[in-house]
CSV table of C-alpha atoms in Angstrom, one decimal:
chain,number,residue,atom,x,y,z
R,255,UNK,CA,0.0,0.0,0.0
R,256,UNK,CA,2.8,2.3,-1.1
R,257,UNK,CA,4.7,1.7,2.1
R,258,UNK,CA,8.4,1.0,2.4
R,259,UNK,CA,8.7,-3.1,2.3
R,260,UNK,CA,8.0,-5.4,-0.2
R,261,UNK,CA,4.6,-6.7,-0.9
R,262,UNK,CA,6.0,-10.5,-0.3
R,263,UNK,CA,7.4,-9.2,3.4
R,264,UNK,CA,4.3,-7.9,4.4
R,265,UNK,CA,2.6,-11.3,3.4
R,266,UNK,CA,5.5,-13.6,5.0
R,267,UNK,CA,4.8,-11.5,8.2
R,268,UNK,CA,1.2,-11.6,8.5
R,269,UNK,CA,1.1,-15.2,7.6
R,270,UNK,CA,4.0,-15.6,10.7
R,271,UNK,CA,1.1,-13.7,12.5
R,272,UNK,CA,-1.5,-16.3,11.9
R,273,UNK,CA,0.1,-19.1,12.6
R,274,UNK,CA,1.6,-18.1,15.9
R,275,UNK,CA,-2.2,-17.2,17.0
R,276,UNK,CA,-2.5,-20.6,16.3
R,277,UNK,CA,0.5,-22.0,17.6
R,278,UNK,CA,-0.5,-20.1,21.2
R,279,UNK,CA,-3.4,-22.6,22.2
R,280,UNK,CA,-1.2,-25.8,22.1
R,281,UNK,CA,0.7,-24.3,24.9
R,282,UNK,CA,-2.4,-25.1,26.8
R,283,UNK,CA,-2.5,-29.0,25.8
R,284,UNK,CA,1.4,-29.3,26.4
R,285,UNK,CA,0.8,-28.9,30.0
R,286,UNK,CA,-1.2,-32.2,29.8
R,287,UNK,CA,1.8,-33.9,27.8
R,288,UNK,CA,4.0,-32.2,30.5
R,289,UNK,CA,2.4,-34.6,32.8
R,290,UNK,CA,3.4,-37.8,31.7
R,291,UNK,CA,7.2,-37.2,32.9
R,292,UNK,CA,5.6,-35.2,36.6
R,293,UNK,CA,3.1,-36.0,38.1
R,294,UNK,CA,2.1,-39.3,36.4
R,295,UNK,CA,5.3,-40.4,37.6
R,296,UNK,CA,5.0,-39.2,41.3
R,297,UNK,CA,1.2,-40.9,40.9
R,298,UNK,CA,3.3,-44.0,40.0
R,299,UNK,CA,5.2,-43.9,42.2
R,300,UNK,CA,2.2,-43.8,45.4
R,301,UNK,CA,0.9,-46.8,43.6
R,302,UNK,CA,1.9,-50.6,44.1
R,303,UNK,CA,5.0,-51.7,41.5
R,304,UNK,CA,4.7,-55.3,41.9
R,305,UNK,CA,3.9,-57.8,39.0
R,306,UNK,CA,0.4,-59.9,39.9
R,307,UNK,CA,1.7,-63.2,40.6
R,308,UNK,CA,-0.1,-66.8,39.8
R,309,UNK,CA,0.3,-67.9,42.8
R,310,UNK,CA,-2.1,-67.1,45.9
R,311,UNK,CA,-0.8,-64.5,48.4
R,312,UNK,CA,-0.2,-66.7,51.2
R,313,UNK,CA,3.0,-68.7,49.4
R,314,UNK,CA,4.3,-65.4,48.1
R,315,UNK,CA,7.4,-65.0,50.4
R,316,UNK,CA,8.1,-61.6,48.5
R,317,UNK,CA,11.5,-63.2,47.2
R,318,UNK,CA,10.3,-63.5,44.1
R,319,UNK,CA,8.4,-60.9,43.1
R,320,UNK,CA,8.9,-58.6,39.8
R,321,UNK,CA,9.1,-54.7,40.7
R,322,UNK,CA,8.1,-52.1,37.7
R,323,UNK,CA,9.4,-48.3,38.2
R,324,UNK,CA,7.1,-45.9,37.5
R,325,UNK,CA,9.5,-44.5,35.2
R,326,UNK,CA,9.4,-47.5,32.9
R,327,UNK,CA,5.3,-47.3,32.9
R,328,UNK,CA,6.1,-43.3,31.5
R,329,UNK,CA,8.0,-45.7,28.7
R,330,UNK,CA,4.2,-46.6,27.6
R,331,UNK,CA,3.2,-43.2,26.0
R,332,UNK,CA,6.5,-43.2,23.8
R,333,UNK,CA,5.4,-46.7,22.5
R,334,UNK,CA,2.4,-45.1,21.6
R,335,UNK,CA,3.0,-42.7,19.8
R,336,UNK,CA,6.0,-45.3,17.9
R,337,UNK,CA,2.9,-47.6,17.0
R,338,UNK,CA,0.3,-44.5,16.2
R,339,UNK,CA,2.6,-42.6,14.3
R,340,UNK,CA,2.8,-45.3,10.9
R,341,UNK,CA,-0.7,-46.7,12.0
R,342,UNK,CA,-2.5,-42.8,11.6
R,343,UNK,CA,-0.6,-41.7,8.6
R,344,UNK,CA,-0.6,-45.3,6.8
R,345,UNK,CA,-4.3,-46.6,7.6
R,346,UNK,CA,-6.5,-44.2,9.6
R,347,UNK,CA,-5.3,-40.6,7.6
R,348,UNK,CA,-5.4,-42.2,3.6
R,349,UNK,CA,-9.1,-44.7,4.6
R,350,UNK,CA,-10.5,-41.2,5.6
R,351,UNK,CA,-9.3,-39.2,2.9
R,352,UNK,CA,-10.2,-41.8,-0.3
R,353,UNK,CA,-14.0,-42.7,1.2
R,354,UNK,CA,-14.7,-39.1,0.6
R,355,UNK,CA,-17.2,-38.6,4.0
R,356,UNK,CA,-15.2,-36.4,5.8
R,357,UNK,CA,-11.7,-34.9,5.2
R,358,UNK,CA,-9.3,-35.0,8.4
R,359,UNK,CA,-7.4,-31.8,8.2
R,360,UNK,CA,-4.4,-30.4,10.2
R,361,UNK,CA,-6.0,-28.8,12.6
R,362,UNK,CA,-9.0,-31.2,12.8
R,363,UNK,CA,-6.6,-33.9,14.0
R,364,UNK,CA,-5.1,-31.4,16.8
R,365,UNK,CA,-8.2,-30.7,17.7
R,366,UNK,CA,-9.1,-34.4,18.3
R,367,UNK,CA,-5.9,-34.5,19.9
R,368,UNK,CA,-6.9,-32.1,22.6
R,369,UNK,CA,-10.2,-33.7,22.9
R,370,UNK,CA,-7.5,-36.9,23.4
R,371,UNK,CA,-5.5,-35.1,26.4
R,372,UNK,CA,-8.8,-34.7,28.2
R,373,UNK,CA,-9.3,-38.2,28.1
R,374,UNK,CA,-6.0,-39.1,29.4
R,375,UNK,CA,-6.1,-36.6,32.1
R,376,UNK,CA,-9.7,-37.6,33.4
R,377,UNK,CA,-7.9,-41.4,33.5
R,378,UNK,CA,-5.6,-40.0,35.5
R,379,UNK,CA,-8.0,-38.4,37.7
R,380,UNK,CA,-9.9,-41.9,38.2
R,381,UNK,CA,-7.2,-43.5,38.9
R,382,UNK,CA,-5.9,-41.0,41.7
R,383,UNK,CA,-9.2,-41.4,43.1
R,384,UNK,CA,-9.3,-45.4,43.3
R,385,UNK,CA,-5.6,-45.2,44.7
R,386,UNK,CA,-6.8,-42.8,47.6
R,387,UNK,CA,-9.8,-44.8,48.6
R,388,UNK,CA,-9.8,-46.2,51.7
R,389,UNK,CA,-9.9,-50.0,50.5
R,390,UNK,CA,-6.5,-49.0,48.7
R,391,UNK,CA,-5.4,-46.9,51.2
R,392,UNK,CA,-5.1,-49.4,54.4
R,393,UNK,CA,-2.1,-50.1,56.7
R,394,UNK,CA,-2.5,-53.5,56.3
R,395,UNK,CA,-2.6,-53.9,52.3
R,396,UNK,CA,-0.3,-50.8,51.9
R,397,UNK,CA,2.5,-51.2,50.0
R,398,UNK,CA,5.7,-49.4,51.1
R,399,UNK,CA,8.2,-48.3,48.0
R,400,UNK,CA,11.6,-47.0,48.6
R,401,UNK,CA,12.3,-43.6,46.9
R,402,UNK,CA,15.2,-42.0,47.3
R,403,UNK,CA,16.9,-43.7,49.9
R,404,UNK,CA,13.3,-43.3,52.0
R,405,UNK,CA,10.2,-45.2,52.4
R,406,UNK,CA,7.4,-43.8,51.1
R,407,UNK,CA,3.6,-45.0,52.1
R,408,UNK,CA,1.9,-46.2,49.2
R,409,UNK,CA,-1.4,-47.7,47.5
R,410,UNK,CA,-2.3,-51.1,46.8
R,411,UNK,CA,-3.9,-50.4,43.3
R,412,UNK,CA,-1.2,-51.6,40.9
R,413,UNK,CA,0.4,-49.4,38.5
R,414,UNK,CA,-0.8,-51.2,35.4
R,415,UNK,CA,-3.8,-48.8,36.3
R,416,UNK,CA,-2.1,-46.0,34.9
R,417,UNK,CA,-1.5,-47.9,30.8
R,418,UNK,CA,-4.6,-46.2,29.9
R,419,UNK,CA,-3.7,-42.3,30.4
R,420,UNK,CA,-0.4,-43.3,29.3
R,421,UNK,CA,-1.4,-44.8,25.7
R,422,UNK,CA,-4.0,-41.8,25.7
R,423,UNK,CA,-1.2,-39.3,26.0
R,424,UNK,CA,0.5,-41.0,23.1
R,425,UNK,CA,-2.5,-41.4,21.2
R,426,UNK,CA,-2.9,-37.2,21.6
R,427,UNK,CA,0.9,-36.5,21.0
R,428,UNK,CA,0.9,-38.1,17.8
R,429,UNK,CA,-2.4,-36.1,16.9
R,430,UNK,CA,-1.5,-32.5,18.4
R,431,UNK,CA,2.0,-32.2,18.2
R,432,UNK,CA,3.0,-34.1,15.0
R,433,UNK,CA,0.0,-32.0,13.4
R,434,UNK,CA,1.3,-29.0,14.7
R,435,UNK,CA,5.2,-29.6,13.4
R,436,UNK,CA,3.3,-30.2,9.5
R,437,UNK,CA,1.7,-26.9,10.1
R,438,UNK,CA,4.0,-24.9,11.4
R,439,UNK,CA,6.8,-26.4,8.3
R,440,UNK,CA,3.8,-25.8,5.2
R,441,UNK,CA,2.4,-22.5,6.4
R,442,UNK,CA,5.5,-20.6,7.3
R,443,UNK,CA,7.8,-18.7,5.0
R,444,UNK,CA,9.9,-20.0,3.3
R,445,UNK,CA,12.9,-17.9,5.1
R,446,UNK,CA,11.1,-18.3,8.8
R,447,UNK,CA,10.7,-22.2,8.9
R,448,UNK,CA,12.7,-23.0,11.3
R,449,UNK,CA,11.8,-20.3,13.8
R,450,UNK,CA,8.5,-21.3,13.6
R,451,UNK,CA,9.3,-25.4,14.0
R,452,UNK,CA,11.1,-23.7,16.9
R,453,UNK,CA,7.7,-22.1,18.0
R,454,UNK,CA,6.1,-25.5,18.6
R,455,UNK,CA,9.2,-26.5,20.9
R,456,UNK,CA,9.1,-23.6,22.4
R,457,UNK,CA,5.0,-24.3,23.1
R,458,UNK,CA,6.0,-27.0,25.0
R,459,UNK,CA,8.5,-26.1,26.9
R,460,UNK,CA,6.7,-23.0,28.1
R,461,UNK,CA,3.9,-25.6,29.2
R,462,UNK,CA,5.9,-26.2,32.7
R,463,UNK,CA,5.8,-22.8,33.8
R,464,UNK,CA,1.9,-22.8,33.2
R,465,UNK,CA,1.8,-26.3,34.9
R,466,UNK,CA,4.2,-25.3,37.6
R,467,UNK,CA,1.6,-22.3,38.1
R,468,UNK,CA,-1.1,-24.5,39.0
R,469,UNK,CA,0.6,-26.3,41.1
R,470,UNK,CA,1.6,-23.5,43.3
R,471,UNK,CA,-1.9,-22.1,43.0
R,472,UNK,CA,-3.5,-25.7,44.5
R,473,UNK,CA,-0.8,-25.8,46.8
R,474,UNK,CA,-1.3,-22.3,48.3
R,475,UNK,CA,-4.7,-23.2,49.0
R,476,UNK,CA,-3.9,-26.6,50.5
R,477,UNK,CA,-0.2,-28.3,51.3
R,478,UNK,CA,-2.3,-31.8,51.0
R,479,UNK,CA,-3.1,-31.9,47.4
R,480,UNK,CA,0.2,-33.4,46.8
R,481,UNK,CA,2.3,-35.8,48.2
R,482,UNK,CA,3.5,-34.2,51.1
R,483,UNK,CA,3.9,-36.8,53.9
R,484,UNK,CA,2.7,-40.3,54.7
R,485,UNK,CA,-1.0,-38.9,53.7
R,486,UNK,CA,-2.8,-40.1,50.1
R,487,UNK,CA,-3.0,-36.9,48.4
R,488,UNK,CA,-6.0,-35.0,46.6
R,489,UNK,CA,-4.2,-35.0,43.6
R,490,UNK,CA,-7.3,-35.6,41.5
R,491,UNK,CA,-8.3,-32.1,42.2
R,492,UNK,CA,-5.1,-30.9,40.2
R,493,UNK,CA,-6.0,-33.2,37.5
R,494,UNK,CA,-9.5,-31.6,37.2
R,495,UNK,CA,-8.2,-28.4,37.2
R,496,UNK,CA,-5.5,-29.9,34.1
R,497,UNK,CA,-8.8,-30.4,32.2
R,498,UNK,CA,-10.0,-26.9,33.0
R,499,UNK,CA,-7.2,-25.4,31.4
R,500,UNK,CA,-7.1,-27.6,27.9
R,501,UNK,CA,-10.9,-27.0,27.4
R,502,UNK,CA,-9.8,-23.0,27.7
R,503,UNK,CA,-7.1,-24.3,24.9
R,504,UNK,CA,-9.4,-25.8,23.1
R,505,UNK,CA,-11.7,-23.0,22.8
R,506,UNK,CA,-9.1,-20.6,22.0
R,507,UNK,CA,-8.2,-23.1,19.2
R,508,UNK,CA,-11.5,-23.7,17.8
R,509,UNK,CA,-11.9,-19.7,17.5
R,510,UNK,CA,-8.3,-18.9,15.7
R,511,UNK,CA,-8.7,-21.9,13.4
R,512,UNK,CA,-11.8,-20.6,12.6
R,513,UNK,CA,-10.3,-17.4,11.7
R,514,UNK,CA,-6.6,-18.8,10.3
R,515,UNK,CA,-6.3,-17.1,6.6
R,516,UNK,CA,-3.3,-18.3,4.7
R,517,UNK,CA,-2.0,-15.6,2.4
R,518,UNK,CA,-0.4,-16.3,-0.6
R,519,UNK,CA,2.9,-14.4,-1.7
R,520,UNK,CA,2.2,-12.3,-5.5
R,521,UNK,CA,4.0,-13.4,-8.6
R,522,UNK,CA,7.1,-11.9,-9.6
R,523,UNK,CA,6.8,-9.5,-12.4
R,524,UNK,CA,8.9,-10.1,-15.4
């Protein structure tokens, strides 16, 4: 419009604009994915690690049982998103596109993504609530892990009850955030690419400080929603309020997709 800088660079920057409005929202669902290496693990690790054996509890002398980490349950979500990753773009993405009915888009799979997280989070949630009853919860069937060189009281409910938030979270990783890479690589210009593959990173890692904010917002209000002492927990309140935050995500998603205009660059003139 007669101004100073190229037609092109005014086009490259509004379309930097764009995406990063949509790039903003997924900082919201990376605080759920944030979870899976937090406080899934400390939930893990207030649950029982040992393998169900065959054999009935009173010949179990405890010499031979098989202990899991709850670091090695985290291990789950990265298989998931290993077996998602060619199962998606090799069956589910090409069935959907060639029968025609409905075409799955980039930001329709983040968006199922997100829906995804919510999922995996209100597992979570369940879970934290079955591990804190009090027919988990008892002196008698407690189990009593060692973490760092100090016993810790824990639950009886086994922590094969957390495979289900964990293969969500994989399930919604491979959705959001492998979406989100695509995206941010075919929209961008062509001399900006890499800052704005570097603006998805940069999504999740600013995820922490928004998770670390709740945290310190639950625990100002109450020192026993986490796991303080010898006492359960109410963690599932801080998974609840995890959910309230993605569905503001979502929303905010839903409403810059929904205005997301890609411009293209003019021809040269020769």
């Amino acid at each position: 419009h007669g101004g100073s800088y190229l037609p092109n660079d005014v086009v490259d920057v509004r379309n930097f604009y764009n995406l990063l409005l949509v790039l903003i929202p997924t900082l919201f669902y990376n605080v759920i994915m944030s979870q899976t290496l937090t406080s899934f693990t400390m939930q893990g690790n207030r649950m029982s690690p040992v393998v169900p054996q065959d054999s009935p509890p009173q010949q179990d002398t405890g010499n031979d049982r098989v202990f899991v980490p709850s670091s090695a349950v985290a291990a789950v979500s990265c298989l998931s998103i290993i077996i998602c990753i060619p199962v998606f773009y090799k069956c589910v993405y090409p069935r959907l596109e060639r029968s025609g009915t409905w075409r799955i888009t980039l930001f329709r799979r983040m968006g199922i993504g997100m829906c995804v997280a919510i999922l995996s989070v209100l597992c979570a949630a369940l879970v934290e609530k079955e591990r804190r009853s009090p027919e988990r919860w008892n002196s008698t069937t407690h189990f009593d892990p060692v973490l760092f060189d100090s016993n810790h009281t824990a639950s009886s409910l086994s922590i094969f009850w957390q495979l289900p938030q964990y293969i969500l979270s994989g399930v919604a990783e491979t959705l959001v955030f492998i979406s989100a890479l695509e995206f941010a690589y075919a929209k961008s210009p062509a001399n900006m690419k890499g800052l704005c593959i570097g603006l998805v990173y940069t999504m999740s890692g600013l995820s922490g400080l928004l998770s670390a904010g709740v945290m310190a917002l639950l625990v100002s209000y109450s020192s026993t929603y986490f796991y303080g002492g010898d006492g359960p927990g109410e963690v599932h309140f801080f998974y609840f309020s995890l959910m309230g935050v993605i569905f503001v995500g979502i929303v905010m998603f839903a409403f810059t997709t929904w205005r997301y205009k890609f411009v293209m660059r003019t021809s040269a003139v020769t």
